[in-house]
Amino acid sequence: MNRRMRVGELVFSLDVQAEGGGITRFVTALSQALDAEQFEPVVCGLWRRGSAVENEQMRGLLERGIQTFTCAEWDEKHPYAAFIQAYRSLRTFLKHQPVDILHSHSEFSDVAAMLLKLEGIAPIIVRTLHNGLPTEWRRKPLRRWLLSYLLFPLLYDREIGVSPHITQYLDQRWLARVLGRAGQTINNAVDLSRFRPQPENRWQVRQELGLPQDAYLVGSVGRLGIEKGYDLLIQAAAQVSQQAKKIYVLIVGDGKQAASLRQQAAETGIGQRVIFTGPRPDIERLLSSLDLFVCASRWEGLSTAIMEAMASGVPVVATDIPGNREILVDGENAWLVAAENPSAIAAAIVTAMNKPERAKALAQRALADVLKYKIDRVAAQHGQLYQDLLSVSNL
């Protein structure tokens, strides 16, 4: 092929601190890290939400020469109508500006890519499963059975798991075994040039937030959804505040649970100690200002937020779930605690507060360990996959 390969990267939304979350941050980094001499990435969000963060994300990609667009307005009350509108817009775009490979990174875009293949518009389709199959279409088990277990292994040219335990889910499906369609593991990754220790931000951010200089700042970044366990973090912080008055909690992001979490913080008596920033374009500054990063997730694929905290030199407390165990080792580079257990999270926070040298040692080990998740290495793996798939299709 003399021209560059056009690869379409599909996500739910380009709003990285709402519905897009860590997946969109990863796709953004991936599109920038692909070899520009070989690949021409096109980044598409099915829906636009009109946030400042989303607009900044699009502007940054366009300034780097990466074609970027959103298909339709998101309509919370009429999701199926919104999907049809987005699909029609995407289909029209691809008819006029075709891609060689279409790579999906979300549930709805998985469906869109499949339909585009059936229409002959997307000849090669790939999807990445960023969470486990049991949580895919969590509220629609029949849809999961029809799509994830039957149609996807039949129609997708390759399915990727972001960690070995997710790829194992893919390989356990009956039809995938019958067809010999093995999944492939390619990890999530982070841009280590963006996330790095910046201790000077500690005092600046505290001043901006109106916090005392001796505040112990615990934080988390991501979509405010049930899976992220922010309600558990708030319960834990309320327990800690009874014995450590200087604790404050910084929650960065937006999502469906935003209002209920604010109400919970107020009802537990720590409303003044929990700071909801909403979406922010400067999460690297905020991360590097933390004393401790807490991931209270109920489930994860391979958390880019944890990787970003590790790269920022921040000690980590995380729930002991499969996705987190792929990155973290209890007592070596983080503290792992039982999931769904606010008291365990609270105890780990107190330990980190009382043992700053231990926390620093774990953070230093994590900073070394996160090097294996550099976006350049992972982008090279994606590039090789795209080339292999296109070569097979041209035989």
mmCIF file with all atom_site columns, N, CA and C in Angstrom, residues 45-78:
data_model
loop_
_atom_site.group_PDB
_atom_site.id
_atom_site.type_symbol
_atom_site.label_atom_id
_atom_site.label_alt_id
_atom_site.label_comp_id
_atom_site.label_asym_id
_atom_site.label_entity_id
_atom_site.label_seq_id
_atom_site.pdbx_PDB_ins_code
_atom_site.Cartn_x
_atom_site.Cartn_y
_atom_site.Cartn_z
_atom_site.occupancy
_atom_site.B_iso_or_equiv
_atom_site.pdbx_formal_charge
_atom_site.auth_seq_id
_atom_site.auth_comp_id
_atom_site.auth_asym_id
_atom_site.auth_atom_id
_atom_site.pdbx_PDB_model_num
ATOM 1   N N  . GLY A 1 45 ? -16.441 10.349 17.831 1.00 0.00 ? 45 GLY A N  1
ATOM 2   C CA . GLY A 1 45 ? -17.341 10.145 18.961 1.00 0.00 ? 45 GLY A CA 1
ATOM 3   C C  . GLY A 1 45 ? -18.758 10.024 18.427 1.00 0.00 ? 45 GLY A C  1
ATOM 4   N N  . LEU A 1 46 ? -19.461 8.960  18.794 1.00 0.00 ? 46 LEU A N  1
ATOM 5   C CA . LEU A 1 46 ? -20.828 8.809  18.288 1.00 0.00 ? 46 LEU A CA 1
ATOM 6   C C  . LEU A 1 46 ? -21.697 9.993  18.666 1.00 0.00 ? 46 LEU A C  1
ATOM 7   N N  . TRP A 1 47 ? -21.492 10.490 19.889 1.00 0.00 ? 47 TRP A N  1
ATOM 8   C CA . TRP A 1 47 ? -22.353 11.580 20.356 1.00 0.00 ? 47 TRP A CA 1
ATOM 9   C C  . TRP A 1 47 ? -21.531 12.726 20.904 1.00 0.00 ? 47 TRP A C  1
ATOM 10  N N  . ARG A 1 48 ? -22.029 13.928 20.690 1.00 0.00 ? 48 ARG A N  1
ATOM 11  C CA . ARG A 1 48 ? -21.420 15.112 21.273 1.00 0.00 ? 48 ARG A CA 1
ATOM 12  C C  . ARG A 1 48 ? -22.281 15.583 22.447 1.00 0.00 ? 48 ARG A C  1
ATOM 13  N N  . ARG A 1 49 ? -21.596 16.071 23.462 1.00 0.00 ? 49 ARG A N  1
ATOM 14  C CA . ARG A 1 49 ? -22.275 16.545 24.662 1.00 0.00 ? 49 ARG A CA 1
ATOM 15  C C  . ARG A 1 49 ? -22.085 18.044 24.860 1.00 0.00 ? 49 ARG A C  1
ATOM 16  N N  . GLY A 1 50 ? -21.180 18.637 24.067 1.00 0.00 ? 50 GLY A N  1
ATOM 17  C CA . GLY A 1 50 ? -21.032 20.086 24.084 1.00 0.00 ? 50 GLY A CA 1
ATOM 18  C C  . GLY A 1 50 ? -20.260 20.641 25.258 1.00 0.00 ? 50 GLY A C  1
ATOM 19  N N  . SER A 1 51 ? -19.509 19.807 25.970 1.00 0.00 ? 51 SER A N  1
ATOM 20  C CA . SER A 1 51 ? -18.768 20.292 27.132 1.00 0.00 ? 51 SER A CA 1
ATOM 21  C C  . SER A 1 51 ? -17.471 20.950 26.698 1.00 0.00 ? 51 SER A C  1
ATOM 22  N N  . ALA A 1 52 ? -16.923 21.765 27.603 1.00 0.00 ? 52 ALA A N  1
ATOM 23  C CA . ALA A 1 52 ? -15.649 22.425 27.324 1.00 0.00 ? 52 ALA A CA 1
ATOM 24  C C  . ALA A 1 52 ? -14.527 21.400 27.176 1.00 0.00 ? 52 ALA A C  1
ATOM 25  N N  . VAL A 1 53 ? -14.579 20.343 27.981 1.00 0.00 ? 53 VAL A N  1
ATOM 26  C CA . VAL A 1 53 ? -13.553 19.301 27.904 1.00 0.00 ? 53 VAL A CA 1
ATOM 27  C C  . VAL A 1 53 ? -13.609 18.595 26.557 1.00 0.00 ? 53 VAL A C  1
ATOM 28  N N  . GLU A 1 54 ? -14.821 18.299 26.088 1.00 0.00 ? 54 GLU A N  1
ATOM 29  C CA . GLU A 1 54 ? -14.984 17.654 24.788 1.00 0.00 ? 54 GLU A CA 1
ATOM 30  C C  . GLU A 1 54 ? -14.444 18.545 23.678 1.00 0.00 ? 54 GLU A C  1
ATOM 31  N N  . ASN A 1 55 ? -14.772 19.824 23.731 1.00 0.00 ? 55 ASN A N  1
ATOM 32  C CA . ASN A 1 55 ? -14.302 20.758 22.700 1.00 0.00 ? 55 ASN A CA 1
ATOM 33  C C  . ASN A 1 55 ? -12.781 20.870 22.715 1.00 0.00 ? 55 ASN A C  1
ATOM 34  N N  . GLU A 1 56 ? -12.197 20.879 23.915 1.00 0.00 ? 56 GLU A N  1
ATOM 35  C CA . GLU A 1 56 ? -10.738 20.951 24.036 1.00 0.00 ? 56 GLU A CA 1
ATOM 36  C C  . GLU A 1 56 ? -10.088 19.695 23.475 1.00 0.00 ? 56 GLU A C  1
ATOM 37  N N  . GLN A 1 57 ? -10.718 18.551 23.728 1.00 0.00 ? 57 GLN A N  1
ATOM 38  C CA . GLN A 1 57 ? -10.193 17.278 23.228 1.00 0.00 ? 57 GLN A CA 1
ATOM 39  C C  . GLN A 1 57 ? -10.181 17.277 21.698 1.00 0.00 ? 57 GLN A C  1
ATOM 40  N N  . MET A 1 58 ? -11.270 17.705 21.095 1.00 0.00 ? 58 MET A N  1
ATOM 41  C CA . MET A 1 58 ? -11.344 17.750 19.643 1.00 0.00 ? 58 MET A CA 1
ATOM 42  C C  . MET A 1 58 ? -10.338 18.739 19.060 1.00 0.00 ? 58 MET A C  1
ATOM 43  N N  . ARG A 1 59 ? -10.238 19.902 19.695 1.00 0.00 ? 59 ARG A N  1
ATOM 44  C CA . ARG A 1 59 ? -9.319  20.923 19.196 1.00 0.00 ? 59 ARG A CA 1
ATOM 45  C C  . ARG A 1 59 ? -7.877  20.418 19.236 1.00 0.00 ? 59 ARG A C  1
ATOM 46  N N  . GLY A 1 60 ? -7.514  19.729 20.325 1.00 0.00 ? 60 GLY A N  1
ATOM 47  C CA . GLY A 1 60 ? -6.159  19.205 20.437 1.00 0.00 ? 60 GLY A CA 1
ATOM 48  C C  . GLY A 1 60 ? -5.828  18.208 19.348 1.00 0.00 ? 60 GLY A C  1
ATOM 49  N N  . LEU A 1 61 ? -6.781  17.323 19.029 1.00 0.00 ? 61 LEU A N  1
ATOM 50  C CA . LEU A 1 61 ? -6.554  16.338 17.971 1.00 0.00 ? 61 LEU A CA 1
ATOM 51  C C  . LEU A 1 61 ? -6.450  17.006 16.602 1.00 0.00 ? 61 LEU A C  1
ATOM 52  N N  . LEU A 1 62 ? -7.348  17.944 16.339 1.00 0.00 ? 62 LEU A N  1
ATOM 53  C CA . LEU A 1 62 ? -7.334  18.615 15.045 1.00 0.00 ? 62 LEU A CA 1
ATOM 54  C C  . LEU A 1 62 ? -6.042  19.404 14.842 1.00 0.00 ? 62 LEU A C  1
ATOM 55  N N  . GLU A 1 63 ? -5.540  20.015 15.912 1.00 0.00 ? 63 GLU A N  1
ATOM 56  C CA . GLU A 1 63 ? -4.287  20.762 15.812 1.00 0.00 ? 63 GLU A CA 1
ATOM 57  C C  . GLU A 1 63 ? -3.119  19.852 15.475 1.00 0.00 ? 63 GLU A C  1
ATOM 58  N N  . ARG A 1 64 ? -3.241  18.575 15.825 1.00 0.00 ? 64 ARG A N  1
ATOM 59  C CA . ARG A 1 64 ? -2.189  17.600 15.512 1.00 0.00 ? 64 ARG A CA 1
ATOM 60  C C  . ARG A 1 64 ? -2.417  16.932 14.166 1.00 0.00 ? 64 ARG A C  1
ATOM 61  N N  . GLY A 1 65 ? -3.389  17.432 13.409 1.00 0.00 ? 65 GLY A N  1
ATOM 62  C CA . GLY A 1 65 ? -3.646  16.921 12.077 1.00 0.00 ? 65 GLY A CA 1
ATOM 63  C C  . GLY A 1 65 ? -4.447  15.642 12.042 1.00 0.00 ? 65 GLY A C  1
ATOM 64  N N  . ILE A 1 66 ? -5.139  15.308 13.145 1.00 0.00 ? 66 ILE A N  1
ATOM 65  C CA . ILE A 1 66 ? -5.939  14.090 13.213 1.00 0.00 ? 66 ILE A CA 1
ATOM 66  C C  . ILE A 1 66 ? -7.404  14.439 12.982 1.00 0.00 ? 66 ILE A C  1
ATOM 67  N N  . GLN A 1 67 ? -7.977  13.880 11.945 1.00 0.00 ? 67 GLN A N  1
ATOM 68  C CA . GLN A 1 67 ? -9.371  14.147 11.629 1.00 0.00 ? 67 GLN A CA 1
ATOM 69  C C  . GLN A 1 67 ? -10.262 13.662 12.780 1.00 0.00 ? 67 GLN A C  1
ATOM 70  N N  . THR A 1 68 ? -11.131 14.544 13.254 1.00 0.00 ? 68 THR A N  1
ATOM 71  C CA . THR A 1 68 ? -11.927 14.269 14.442 1.00 0.00 ? 68 THR A CA 1
ATOM 72  C C  . THR A 1 68 ? -13.326 14.844 14.257 1.00 0.00 ? 68 THR A C  1
ATOM 73  N N  . PHE A 1 69 ? -14.328 14.070 14.643 1.00 0.00 ? 69 PHE A N  1
ATOM 74  C CA . PHE A 1 69 ? -15.690 14.580 14.534 1.00 0.00 ? 69 PHE A CA 1
ATOM 75  C C  . PHE A 1 69 ? -16.623 13.801 15.457 1.00 0.00 ? 69 PHE A C  1
ATOM 76  N N  . THR A 1 70 ? -17.792 14.363 15.691 1.00 0.00 ? 70 THR A N  1
ATOM 77  C CA . THR A 1 70 ? -18.857 13.683 16.427 1.00 0.00 ? 70 THR A CA 1
ATOM 78  C C  . THR A 1 70 ? -20.071 13.592 15.514 1.00 0.00 ? 70 THR A C  1
ATOM 79  N N  . CYS A 1 71 ? -20.878 12.587 15.750 1.00 0.00 ? 71 CYS A N  1
ATOM 80  C CA . CYS A 1 71 ? -21.939 12.262 14.786 1.00 0.00 ? 71 CYS A CA 1
ATOM 81  C C  . CYS A 1 71 ? -23.279 12.929 15.071 1.00 0.00 ? 71 CYS A C  1
ATOM 82  N N  . ALA A 1 72 ? -23.679 12.992 16.320 1.00 0.00 ? 72 ALA A N  1
ATOM 83  C CA . ALA A 1 72 ? -25.025 13.479 16.637 1.00 0.00 ? 72 ALA A CA 1
ATOM 84  C C  . ALA A 1 72 ? -25.081 13.942 18.085 1.00 0.00 ? 72 ALA A C  1
ATOM 85  N N  . GLU A 1 73 ? -26.151 14.663 18.419 1.00 0.00 ? 73 GLU A N  1
ATOM 86  C CA . GLU A 1 73 ? -26.368 15.071 19.806 1.00 0.00 ? 73 GLU A CA 1
ATOM 87  C C  . GLU A 1 73 ? -26.850 13.869 20.616 1.00 0.00 ? 73 GLU A C  1
ATOM 88  N N  . TRP A 1 74 ? -26.338 13.736 21.833 1.00 0.00 ? 74 TRP A N  1
ATOM 89  C CA . TRP A 1 74 ? -26.802 12.677 22.717 1.00 0.00 ? 74 TRP A CA 1
ATOM 90  C C  . TRP A 1 74 ? -28.143 13.068 23.325 1.00 0.00 ? 74 TRP A C  1
ATOM 91  N N  . ASP A 1 75 ? -29.079 12.132 23.342 1.00 0.00 ? 75 ASP A N  1
ATOM 92  C CA . ASP A 1 75 ? -30.411 12.359 23.902 1.00 0.00 ? 75 ASP A CA 1
ATOM 93  C C  . ASP A 1 75 ? -30.658 11.280 24.945 1.00 0.00 ? 75 ASP A C  1
ATOM 94  N N  . GLU A 1 76 ? -30.524 11.650 26.206 1.00 0.00 ? 76 GLU A N  1
ATOM 95  C CA . GLU A 1 76 ? -30.662 10.697 27.306 1.00 0.00 ? 76 GLU A CA 1
ATOM 96  C C  . GLU A 1 76 ? -32.039 10.040 27.326 1.00 0.00 ? 76 GLU A C  1
ATOM 97  N N  . LYS A 1 77 ? -33.067 10.789 26.946 1.00 0.00 ? 77 LYS A N  1
ATOM 98  C CA . LYS A 1 77 ? -34.434 10.274 27.004 1.00 0.00 ? 77 LYS A CA 1
ATOM 99  C C  . LYS A 1 77 ? -34.782 9.388  25.811 1.00 0.00 ? 77 LYS A C  1
ATOM 100 N N  . HIS A 1 78 ? -34.067 9.554  24.712 1.00 0.00 ? 78 HIS A N  1
ATOM 101 C CA . HIS A 1 78 ? -34.364 8.783  23.507 1.00 0.00 ? 78 HIS A CA 1
ATOM 102 C C  . HIS A 1 78 ? -33.069 8.191  22.926 1.00 0.00 ? 78 HIS A C  1
#
